[in-house]
Coordinates of C-alpha atoms in Angstrom, one line a residue:
M679 CA 9.3 -7.5 -12.9
T680 CA 8.4 -10.2 -10.3
S681 CA 7.4 -12.8 -11.6
P682 CA 3.4 -12.9 -11.2
G683 CA 3.7 -16.7 -9.9
S684 CA 5.6 -15.9 -6.8
V685 CA 2.8 -13.7 -5.1
D686 CA 0.0 -15.8 -3.7
P687 CA -3.6 -13.4 -4.7
E688 CA -4.8 -14.7 -1.5
L689 CA -2.1 -13.0 0.7
V690 CA -3.0 -9.7 -1.4
D691 CA -4.3 -6.8 0.5
L692 CA -5.1 -4.4 -1.9
S693 CA -6.6 -1.6 1.1
D694 CA -3.2 -1.5 2.4
A695 CA -1.4 1.5 1.3
R696 CA 1.7 0.1 2.2
L697 CA 1.7 -2.3 -0.9
F698 CA 1.6 1.1 -2.7
E699 CA 4.9 2.1 -1.3
H700 CA 7.6 1.2 -4.0
G701 CA 5.5 2.2 -7.1
E702 CA 2.9 0.4 -8.8
P703 CA 2.6 -3.5 -8.0
H704 CA 2.6 -4.7 -11.5
H705 CA 3.6 -8.5 -10.7
V706 CA 0.4 -8.6 -8.4
W707 CA -1.7 -6.8 -11.4
Q708 CA -0.8 -9.8 -13.5
A709 CA -1.3 -12.4 -10.8
L710 CA -5.0 -10.7 -10.2
R711 CA -5.7 -10.9 -14.1
S712 CA -4.6 -14.2 -14.2
Y713 CA -6.2 -16.2 -11.2
R714 CA -9.4 -13.9 -10.1
P715 CA -9.5 -10.7 -11.6
V716 CA -12.8 -10.3 -9.9
R717 CA -11.8 -10.9 -6.7
W718 CA -13.4 -10.1 -2.8
Q719 CA -11.0 -8.0 -1.0
P720 CA -12.2 -7.7 2.9
V721 CA -10.9 -5.1 5.0
G722 CA -11.0 -5.0 8.7
G723 CA -14.5 -4.7 10.7
G724 CA -15.8 -6.9 8.6
S725 CA -16.4 -4.3 5.2
G726 CA -15.0 -5.0 1.8
F727 CA -14.9 -4.5 -1.7
W728 CA -14.7 -6.4 -4.9
A729 CA -11.4 -5.7 -6.7
V730 CA -11.7 -5.1 -11.1
T731 CA -8.0 -5.9 -12.3
G732 CA -8.7 -6.4 -16.0
Y733 CA -9.6 -4.0 -18.6
A734 CA -13.1 -5.3 -20.1
D735 CA -14.7 -6.0 -16.4
A736 CA -13.0 -2.1 -15.3
E737 CA -14.4 -0.6 -18.6
R738 CA -17.8 -2.7 -18.0
V739 CA -18.1 -0.7 -14.3
L740 CA -17.2 2.6 -15.1
T741 CA -19.3 2.9 -18.0
D742 CA -22.7 1.5 -16.7
H743 CA -23.8 4.0 -14.3
A744 CA -27.2 2.4 -14.1
G745 CA -25.7 -0.3 -12.1
F746 CA -22.4 1.1 -10.3
T747 CA -23.2 4.2 -8.9
S748 CA -20.8 6.9 -8.0
T749 CA -23.1 8.9 -5.4
R750 CA -21.5 6.7 -2.5
G751 CA -17.8 8.1 -2.9
V752 CA -15.6 7.3 -6.0
F753 CA -12.4 6.6 -3.7
L754 CA -12.0 3.9 -1.1
N755 CA -11.1 5.9 2.0
M756 CA -14.8 6.5 1.6
L757 CA -15.7 3.2 1.7
G758 CA -18.3 2.5 4.3
R759 CA -19.0 6.4 4.9
E760 CA -21.7 8.6 3.3
E761 CA -20.6 10.7 0.8
P762 CA -21.2 13.8 1.6
A763 CA -21.3 15.3 -1.7
S764 CA -23.6 12.8 -3.0
N765 CA -25.6 14.4 -6.0
L766 CA -23.9 17.7 -5.2
Q767 CA -20.5 16.8 -6.9
F768 CA -20.3 15.8 -10.9
S769 CA -18.2 13.0 -9.4
A770 CA -20.2 12.1 -7.0
S771 CA -23.5 12.0 -8.9
D772 CA -25.0 9.9 -11.8
P773 CA -27.2 10.7 -15.0
P774 CA -29.5 12.7 -15.9
R775 CA -28.1 14.7 -12.5
H776 CA -24.6 14.3 -13.8
G777 CA -24.9 16.0 -16.9
K778 CA -26.8 19.1 -15.7
L779 CA -23.6 19.6 -13.4
R780 CA -21.3 18.5 -15.5
R781 CA -22.0 20.9 -18.6
P782 CA -21.6 24.4 -17.8
V783 CA -18.2 23.5 -16.0
Q784 CA -17.1 21.6 -19.4
R785 CA -17.6 24.5 -21.6
E786 CA -15.1 26.3 -19.7
M787 CA -12.8 23.8 -19.3
T788 CA -12.4 23.3 -23.5
V789 CA -8.9 23.7 -24.8
R790 CA -10.4 26.7 -26.3
A791 CA -11.4 28.2 -23.2
V792 CA -7.9 27.3 -21.3
R793 CA -6.0 28.9 -24.4
R794 CA -6.1 32.4 -22.6
H795 CA -4.2 31.4 -20.3
A796 CA -1.2 29.2 -22.3
E797 CA 0.8 32.5 -22.3
S798 CA 1.3 32.6 -18.3
L799 CA 1.0 28.9 -18.4
Q800 CA 4.0 28.4 -21.0
A801 CA 5.6 31.1 -18.4
D802 CA 5.6 29.5 -15.7
V803 CA 6.4 26.2 -16.9
L804 CA 9.7 27.6 -18.1
R805 CA 10.3 28.9 -14.6
L806 CA 9.9 25.6 -12.7
L807 CA 12.7 24.1 -15.6
S808 CA 15.1 26.5 -14.8
P809 CA 16.6 25.1 -12.1
A810 CA 17.0 21.7 -14.2
L811 CA 19.7 23.8 -16.7
D812 CA 22.5 24.0 -14.5
G813 CA 23.5 20.5 -15.2
G814 CA 23.2 18.9 -11.5
P815 CA 21.3 16.9 -10.1
V816 CA 17.4 18.2 -9.5
D817 CA 14.6 16.6 -7.6
F818 CA 12.0 16.5 -10.8
A819 CA 9.4 15.7 -8.5
S820 CA 9.5 19.0 -6.6
I821 CA 9.4 20.6 -10.5
T822 CA 6.1 18.8 -11.2
S823 CA 4.3 19.3 -7.7
A824 CA 3.8 22.7 -9.4
L825 CA 2.2 22.2 -12.2
P826 CA -1.0 22.0 -10.9
M827 CA -2.3 25.2 -9.6
A828 CA 0.1 26.4 -12.3
V829 CA -2.8 25.1 -14.4
L830 CA -5.8 25.5 -11.9
G831 CA -4.9 28.9 -10.0
P832 CA -5.4 31.2 -12.9
L833 CA -8.9 29.7 -14.2
F834 CA -10.3 29.8 -10.1
G835 CA -9.0 33.2 -9.6
I836 CA -6.5 31.6 -7.1
P837 CA -3.5 34.0 -6.2
A838 CA 0.3 32.5 -7.3
A839 CA 1.4 33.4 -3.5
D840 CA -1.9 30.6 -2.6
W841 CA -0.5 27.9 -4.7
P842 CA 2.0 25.9 -2.2
R843 CA -0.2 25.7 0.5
L844 CA -3.0 24.7 -1.5
A845 CA -1.2 22.1 -3.1
R846 CA 0.0 21.0 0.1
L847 CA -3.6 20.7 1.4
V848 CA -4.3 18.3 -1.6
G849 CA -1.7 16.7 -0.8
M850 CA -2.6 15.4 2.5
S851 CA -6.1 14.9 1.1
V852 CA -4.8 12.0 -1.7
A853 CA -2.0 10.5 0.1
E854 CA -2.8 10.7 3.8
D855 CA -0.9 7.9 4.7
D856 CA 2.3 9.3 3.2
A857 CA 4.9 10.4 5.5
A858 CA 5.3 13.3 3.8
Y859 CA 1.9 14.2 4.5
R860 CA -0.1 12.1 7.4
L861 CA 0.3 14.3 10.3
P862 CA 1.5 12.5 13.8
E863 CA -2.4 11.6 15.0
G864 CA -2.4 9.7 12.1
V865 CA -4.4 9.1 9.2
E866 CA -8.0 10.5 10.3
A867 CA -6.8 13.8 11.7
T868 CA -4.8 14.5 8.3
L869 CA -8.0 13.9 6.3
R870 CA -10.2 16.1 8.6
R871 CA -6.8 19.0 8.7
A872 CA -6.5 18.3 4.9
H873 CA -10.9 19.0 4.3
R874 CA -10.9 21.3 7.1
E875 CA -8.3 24.0 5.6
L876 CA -9.2 23.1 1.6
F877 CA -12.7 23.5 2.1
G878 CA -12.3 26.7 4.3
Y879 CA -10.4 28.3 1.9
L880 CA -12.5 27.3 -1.3
L881 CA -15.9 28.6 0.9
N882 CA -13.7 32.0 1.4
L883 CA -12.8 31.7 -2.5
V884 CA -16.5 31.6 -3.5
L885 CA -18.0 34.0 -1.0
A886 CA -15.7 36.5 -2.3
H887 CA -16.7 36.0 -6.2
R888 CA -20.0 36.2 -5.4
R889 CA -19.4 39.2 -3.9
R890 CA -17.3 40.3 -6.8
P891 CA -17.5 37.8 -9.8
R892 CA -14.5 38.1 -12.0
G893 CA -15.9 36.1 -15.0
D894 CA -14.3 32.7 -14.2
L895 CA -14.2 28.9 -12.9
V896 CA -15.7 29.9 -9.8
D897 CA -18.3 32.0 -10.9
V898 CA -19.3 29.8 -13.8
L899 CA -19.9 27.1 -10.8
A900 CA -21.7 29.9 -8.4
S901 CA -24.6 30.9 -11.2
M902 CA -25.6 27.3 -12.3
T903 CA -28.8 26.4 -11.4
V904 CA -29.4 22.4 -11.5
E905 CA -33.2 21.5 -11.5
G906 CA -34.1 25.0 -11.1
R907 CA -32.4 25.4 -8.1
S908 CA -28.9 27.9 -7.2
L909 CA -26.3 25.6 -6.6
S910 CA -25.4 25.9 -2.5
A911 CA -21.7 27.2 -1.5
G912 CA -21.0 23.9 -0.4
A913 CA -21.6 22.2 -3.4
V914 CA -19.9 24.7 -5.5
V915 CA -16.8 24.2 -3.0
A916 CA -17.3 20.2 -3.7
N917 CA -17.1 20.8 -7.6
C918 CA -13.7 22.9 -6.7
Y919 CA -12.3 20.5 -4.6
S920 CA -12.6 17.1 -7.1
L921 CA -11.1 19.2 -10.0
L922 CA -7.9 20.3 -7.8
L923 CA -7.8 16.5 -6.7
G924 CA -8.0 15.3 -10.8
A925 CA -5.6 17.7 -11.7
S926 CA -3.0 16.9 -8.6
A927 CA -2.9 13.5 -10.0
A928 CA -2.8 13.8 -13.2
I929 CA -0.3 16.7 -14.3
P930 CA 2.1 16.3 -12.7
H931 CA 2.9 12.3 -11.7
V932 CA 2.5 11.8 -15.7
P933 CA 5.7 13.6 -16.8
N934 CA 7.2 11.9 -13.2
A935 CA 6.6 8.6 -14.3
A936 CA 7.5 8.7 -18.4
L937 CA 10.6 10.9 -17.1
L938 CA 12.0 7.9 -14.6
E939 CA 11.2 4.9 -17.6
L940 CA 12.6 7.4 -20.4
S941 CA 16.0 7.8 -18.2
R942 CA 16.4 4.5 -17.4
S943 CA 15.7 2.8 -20.7
G944 CA 17.5 5.8 -23.1
G945 CA 14.1 6.3 -25.1
Y946 CA 14.0 10.0 -23.9
A947 CA 16.0 11.0 -27.5
E948 CA 14.5 9.5 -29.4
W949 CA 11.0 10.3 -28.3
A950 CA 12.0 14.1 -28.0
R951 CA 13.7 14.0 -32.0
Q952 CA 9.6 13.6 -33.0
P953 CA 7.5 15.9 -32.8
D954 CA 4.7 14.6 -34.7
L955 CA 5.2 11.5 -32.0
L956 CA 4.3 14.5 -29.5
D957 CA 0.3 13.3 -29.0
S958 CA 0.7 9.8 -29.2
G959 CA 4.0 9.7 -26.6
I960 CA 1.1 11.8 -24.0
E961 CA -1.5 9.3 -24.6
E962 CA 1.3 6.2 -23.7
A963 CA 2.7 8.3 -20.7
L964 CA -0.9 8.7 -19.6
R965 CA -1.3 4.7 -19.8
W966 CA 2.0 4.1 -18.2
A967 CA 1.4 6.2 -15.3
A968 CA -2.4 5.8 -14.3
P969 CA -1.7 8.5 -11.7
A970 CA -5.8 8.1 -9.9
R971 CA -4.8 4.6 -9.3
H972 CA -8.5 3.4 -8.7
F973 CA -12.3 4.4 -9.0
L974 CA -14.7 2.8 -6.4
R975 CA -18.5 2.1 -7.6
C976 CA -21.7 0.8 -5.3
A977 CA -23.4 -2.0 -7.2
T978 CA -26.9 -1.1 -7.4
Q979 CA -28.3 -4.2 -8.0
D980 CA -27.6 -7.8 -8.3
A981 CA -24.8 -8.6 -11.1
R982 CA -22.3 -11.2 -12.2
M983 CA -18.9 -10.6 -13.5
G984 CA -17.5 -13.7 -15.1
D985 CA -18.3 -16.2 -12.7
V986 CA -18.7 -14.1 -9.4
A987 CA -22.1 -12.7 -8.5
I988 CA -21.7 -9.3 -7.2
A989 CA -24.6 -8.2 -4.5
A990 CA -26.5 -4.9 -4.9
G991 CA -25.4 -2.5 -2.3
D992 CA -21.6 -3.8 -2.6
A993 CA -18.3 -1.9 -3.3
V994 CA -16.5 -2.0 -6.5
V995 CA -13.2 -1.2 -7.0
V996 CA -12.0 -1.0 -10.2
W997 CA -7.7 -0.6 -10.7
I998 CA -6.5 1.2 -13.5
G999 CA -3.1 0.5 -13.3
S1000 CA -4.1 -3.1 -13.9
A1001 CA -6.2 -2.5 -16.6
N1002 CA -3.9 -0.6 -18.6
R1003 CA -1.1 -3.8 -18.8
D1004 CA -3.9 -5.9 -19.4
E1005 CA -2.2 -8.2 -22.1
R1006 CA -5.5 -8.8 -23.6
V1007 CA -5.9 -5.3 -24.6
F1008 CA -2.5 -4.0 -25.0
A1009 CA 0.3 -6.0 -27.0
D1010 CA 3.6 -5.9 -25.1
P1011 CA 2.0 -3.8 -22.5
H1012 CA 5.3 -2.9 -20.0
R1013 CA 7.1 -1.4 -22.8
F1014 CA 6.4 2.5 -22.9
D1015 CA 5.5 3.1 -26.7
V1016 CA 5.2 6.5 -28.0
R1017 CA 3.9 5.2 -31.1
R1018 CA 1.3 3.3 -29.7
T1019 CA -2.0 2.8 -31.1
P1020 CA -5.0 2.3 -30.5
N1021 CA -4.2 3.0 -27.0
R1022 CA -7.7 3.2 -25.2
H1023 CA -6.3 3.5 -21.6
L1024 CA -9.0 4.2 -18.9
S1025 CA -6.1 6.9 -16.9
F1026 CA -9.1 9.5 -17.1
G1027 CA -11.6 6.8 -16.8
D1028 CA -15.0 6.1 -19.2
G1029 CA -18.5 6.7 -19.6
H1030 CA -20.1 9.7 -18.4
H1031 CA -17.3 10.1 -16.2
Y1032 CA -14.8 10.5 -18.4
C1033 CA -12.8 13.5 -16.6
I1034 CA -14.0 16.0 -17.2
G1035 CA -10.4 18.3 -16.9
A1036 CA -8.7 15.5 -19.4
P1037 CA -8.2 18.5 -22.1
I1038 CA -6.6 20.6 -19.6
A1039 CA -4.3 18.3 -18.8
R1040 CA -3.5 17.5 -22.1
L1041 CA -2.9 21.0 -23.1
A1042 CA -1.0 21.1 -19.4
L1043 CA 1.3 18.1 -20.4
R1044 CA 1.4 19.1 -24.4
T1045 CA 3.2 22.2 -22.7
F1046 CA 5.1 20.8 -20.6
F1047 CA 6.6 18.2 -22.6
T1048 CA 7.4 20.5 -25.8
E1049 CA 9.4 23.1 -23.6
L1050 CA 11.0 19.9 -22.0
F1051 CA 12.2 18.8 -25.7
R1052 CA 13.0 22.5 -26.9
R1053 CA 15.6 22.9 -23.6
F1054 CA 16.8 19.3 -22.6
S1055 CA 18.8 16.4 -25.0
S1056 CA 18.7 13.7 -22.3
F1057 CA 17.8 12.7 -18.8
E1058 CA 19.7 10.6 -17.0
P1059 CA 18.9 8.4 -12.7
A1060 CA 21.0 10.7 -10.1
G1061 CA 19.6 8.7 -6.8
D1062 CA 16.5 6.4 -5.4
V1063 CA 13.3 7.2 -6.4
E1064 CA 10.4 7.4 -3.9
Y1065 CA 7.1 7.1 -4.5
V1066 CA 3.6 8.2 -2.9
R1067 CA 2.4 6.0 -0.4
S1068 CA -1.3 5.6 -1.0
T1069 CA -4.3 3.3 -2.3
W1070 CA -5.5 6.2 -4.4
L1071 CA -2.8 8.3 -5.9
A1072 CA 0.0 6.5 -8.0
G1073 CA 2.7 9.2 -7.8
I1074 CA 6.5 10.3 -7.5
R1075 CA 7.7 12.3 -4.4
R1076 CA 11.3 12.2 -5.3
L1077 CA 12.7 11.9 -8.6
P1078 CA 16.6 13.3 -8.8
L1079 CA 17.3 13.3 -12.2
V1080 CA 20.4 15.1 -14.2
A1081 CA 19.2 17.0 -17.1
T1082 CA 21.4 18.1 -20.3
A1083 CA 20.8 20.9 -21.4
R1084 CA 20.7 21.5 -25.3

């Protein structure tokens, strides 16, 4: 890792996706935590946001929903815009309305509810892993990219034939500045097309479910009433979209980040032969990957954070990849330690907005790593790694590895 002393924090532009095109800039995070853990980041056009890089401050912002609201958008690409899903989407609402939107969905997304799809998920994982069995180089990122829809597709009643198209549209929505997704017309055009096509697909899905309910997650959303009113089709679509975005981050990019590190360090075999460390290792992989790079909030009132005065209405962005490597919380934070405990990482957020899909993501990761350890004894790097260029998604676009089958 580059020395933090070589970084001038005043020159860092956290709004520029190019900062992240070679992976997580941990030398930048370390410099900011040491120099100015709450720092104003100007953005073109006269706007900006407070960048929060330390764990304690990040935890405060994420848990204090009265002081830092989610109703004005939760991603940096919403800075300076109206949030169209405000108070319609559980991720863009605050308590008490947040709980009313969230609770019925949360009941449907428990591990018990999802286990009815466990057998098909295992079969999908085995099918996805099969190209790595022949011993030749394989792009592991292409394998894991199909995981989110393999998990959510059955819950939403989405036909498997549509999964690749939806995966691409979600990619355009979360990594609009990446060359693999960006349209020639630019970032804004990419977002517009992704949202238009994805929302159109989801709206048709919702309307089809209303004509013929199937007893799945879409039906739960479509039948919900909040404060005496049924959710509109638009609100149902907004919440389906939020679930897809969350799954697209955690489920594929956590194993990618873990395998990259373990293939470089040689730690894969040690973890694979200790099944009792499966769960603690997955938590470490979540901390390590921090796939959702940031969460945006807006201050509802004047506040102080350390020696910094934050004004009501100011945008505040919590940088999860930095908080998860804070030396004051995690001993030896740049070491992948499958025995790490406690491990209160913030990869799923915290407080009322703790990721609603966390149980499903953990189940998917457990299934994936279980099958991985059963079938492969080692992984070796096999070429250059390419990262997703995005301010939000800390992902790997290309991960060439050679696997040794057991």
